[in-house]
Coordinates of C-alpha atoms in Angstrom, one line a residue:
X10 CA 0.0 0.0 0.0
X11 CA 1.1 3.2 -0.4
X12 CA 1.6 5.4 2.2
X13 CA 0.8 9.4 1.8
X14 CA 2.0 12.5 4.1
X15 CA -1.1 14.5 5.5
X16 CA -0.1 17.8 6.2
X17 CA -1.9 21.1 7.7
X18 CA -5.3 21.1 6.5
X19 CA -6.4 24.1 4.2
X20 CA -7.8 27.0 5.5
X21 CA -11.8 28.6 4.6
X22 CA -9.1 31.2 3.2
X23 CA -7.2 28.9 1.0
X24 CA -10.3 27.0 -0.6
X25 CA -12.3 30.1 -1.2
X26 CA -8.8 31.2 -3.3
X27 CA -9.1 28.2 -4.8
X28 CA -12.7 28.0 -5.7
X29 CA -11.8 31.6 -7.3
X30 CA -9.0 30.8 -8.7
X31 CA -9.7 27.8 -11.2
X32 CA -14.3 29.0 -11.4
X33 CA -15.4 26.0 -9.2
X34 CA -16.9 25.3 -5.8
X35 CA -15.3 21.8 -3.5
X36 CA -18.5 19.7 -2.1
X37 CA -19.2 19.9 1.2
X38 CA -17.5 17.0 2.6
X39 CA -14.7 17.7 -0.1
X40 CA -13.6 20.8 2.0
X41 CA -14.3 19.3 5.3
X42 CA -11.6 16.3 3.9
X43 CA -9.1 19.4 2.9
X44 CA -9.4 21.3 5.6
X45 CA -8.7 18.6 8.0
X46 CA -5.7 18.0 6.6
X47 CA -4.2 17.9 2.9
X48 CA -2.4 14.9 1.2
X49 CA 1.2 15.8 0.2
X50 CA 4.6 14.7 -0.9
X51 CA 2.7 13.1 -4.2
X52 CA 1.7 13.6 -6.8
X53 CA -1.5 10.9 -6.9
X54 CA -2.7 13.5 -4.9
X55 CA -3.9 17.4 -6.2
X56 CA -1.6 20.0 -4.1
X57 CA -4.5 22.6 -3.8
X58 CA -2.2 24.7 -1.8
X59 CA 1.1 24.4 -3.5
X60 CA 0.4 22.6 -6.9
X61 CA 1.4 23.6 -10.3
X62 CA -2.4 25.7 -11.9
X63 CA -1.4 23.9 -15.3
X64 CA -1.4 20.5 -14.0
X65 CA -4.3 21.2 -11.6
X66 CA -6.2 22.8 -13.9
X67 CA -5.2 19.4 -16.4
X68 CA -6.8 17.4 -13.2
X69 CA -10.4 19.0 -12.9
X70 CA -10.3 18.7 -17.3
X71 CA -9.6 14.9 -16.8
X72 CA -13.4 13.9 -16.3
X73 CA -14.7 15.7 -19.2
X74 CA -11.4 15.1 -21.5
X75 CA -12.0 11.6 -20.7
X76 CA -15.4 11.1 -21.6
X77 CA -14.6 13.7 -25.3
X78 CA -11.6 10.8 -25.4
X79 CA -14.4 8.1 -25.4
X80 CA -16.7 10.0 -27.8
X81 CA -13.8 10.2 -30.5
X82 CA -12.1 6.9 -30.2
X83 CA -14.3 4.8 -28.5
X84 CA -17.7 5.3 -30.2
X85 CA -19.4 6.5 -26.7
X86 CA -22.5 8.2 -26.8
X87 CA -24.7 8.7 -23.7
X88 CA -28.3 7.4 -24.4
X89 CA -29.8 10.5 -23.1
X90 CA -27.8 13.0 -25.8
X91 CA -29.6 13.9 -29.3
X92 CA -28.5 11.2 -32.2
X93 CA -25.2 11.3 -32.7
X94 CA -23.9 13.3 -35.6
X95 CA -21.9 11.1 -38.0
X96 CA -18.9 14.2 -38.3
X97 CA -16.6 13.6 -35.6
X98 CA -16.4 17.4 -35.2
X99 CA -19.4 17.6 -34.9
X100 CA -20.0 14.9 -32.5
X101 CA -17.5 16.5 -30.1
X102 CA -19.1 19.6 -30.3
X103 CA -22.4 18.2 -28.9
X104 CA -20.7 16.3 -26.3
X105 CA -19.1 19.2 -25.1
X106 CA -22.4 21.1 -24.7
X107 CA -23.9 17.9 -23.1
X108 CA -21.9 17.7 -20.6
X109 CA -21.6 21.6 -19.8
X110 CA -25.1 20.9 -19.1
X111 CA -24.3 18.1 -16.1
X112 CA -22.6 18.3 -12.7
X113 CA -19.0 18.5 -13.2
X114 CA -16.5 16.4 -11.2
X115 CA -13.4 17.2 -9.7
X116 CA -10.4 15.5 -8.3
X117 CA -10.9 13.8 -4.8
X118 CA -7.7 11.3 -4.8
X119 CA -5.7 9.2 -7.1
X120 CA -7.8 8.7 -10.4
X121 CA -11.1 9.6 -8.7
X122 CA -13.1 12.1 -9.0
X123 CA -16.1 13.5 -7.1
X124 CA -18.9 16.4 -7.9
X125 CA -18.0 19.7 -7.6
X126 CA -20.3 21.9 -5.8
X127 CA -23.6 20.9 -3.9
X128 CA -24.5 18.5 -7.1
X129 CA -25.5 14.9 -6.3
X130 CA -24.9 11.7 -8.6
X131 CA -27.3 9.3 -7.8
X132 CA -26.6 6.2 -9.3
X133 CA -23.2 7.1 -11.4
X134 CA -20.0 6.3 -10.1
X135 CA -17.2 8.2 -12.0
X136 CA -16.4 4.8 -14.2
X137 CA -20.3 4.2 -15.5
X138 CA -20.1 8.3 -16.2
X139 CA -16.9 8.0 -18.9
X140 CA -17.2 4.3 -20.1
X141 CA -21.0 3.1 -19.3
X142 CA -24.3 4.4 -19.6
X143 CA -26.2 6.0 -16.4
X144 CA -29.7 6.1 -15.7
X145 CA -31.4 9.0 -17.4
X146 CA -31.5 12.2 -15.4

């Protein structure tokens, strides 16, 4: 198993510079985990207090870059979503405004990620939302 430093938790200061910062809000029990104490010395784990802005903002793009991966090479396409158009373009395109149009997830640890904000997602876990179907909203 691997073992992970927990250092001084984030302040209300620090998330709310955060939030600002990269146009998000943490979950409840998202800032309740950060503020208790914050995962450091790897990089599994998003430094929200020292971290690189490119590669965090790369982390809270990774649940909706994966799913646009999916749509171009995989052939996914969310039951729910208008008929897919047969131009790849163009099937990106609606994707993207698809899922502008759902809760958006965030990074909670090592290749997981959580909602952002007060949003719930009943019945999706993160894998079933980028590789499965979910049950219609």
């Amino acid at each position: 198993m691997l073992r992970t430093e927990i250092g001084p938790g984030l302040t209300e200061q620090e998330l709310d510079a955060v939030e600002a910062r990269f146009g998000f809000t943490f979950s409840a029990d998202h800032r309740v985990f950060l503020a208790a104490g914050l995962p450091r010395g790897s990089s599994r784990w998003p430094d929200w207090r020292d971290g690189d802005p490119e590669e965090l903002a790369g982390r809270l793009a990774w649940p909706v870059d994966g799913v646009l991966f999916d749509v171009e090479r995989n052939g996914f396409w969310h039951p729910v979503w208008p008929s897919r158009p047969a131009e790849k373009s163009e099937a990106l395109r609606v994707a993207r405004t698809e899922l502008e149009s759902v809760p958006q997830l965030g990074p909670v640890r090592p290749i997981k990620a959580g909602p952002r904000g007060s949003a719930r997602m009943l019945g999706c876990s993160t894998c079933r939302m980028t590789r499965r179907s979910c049950p219609p909203r």
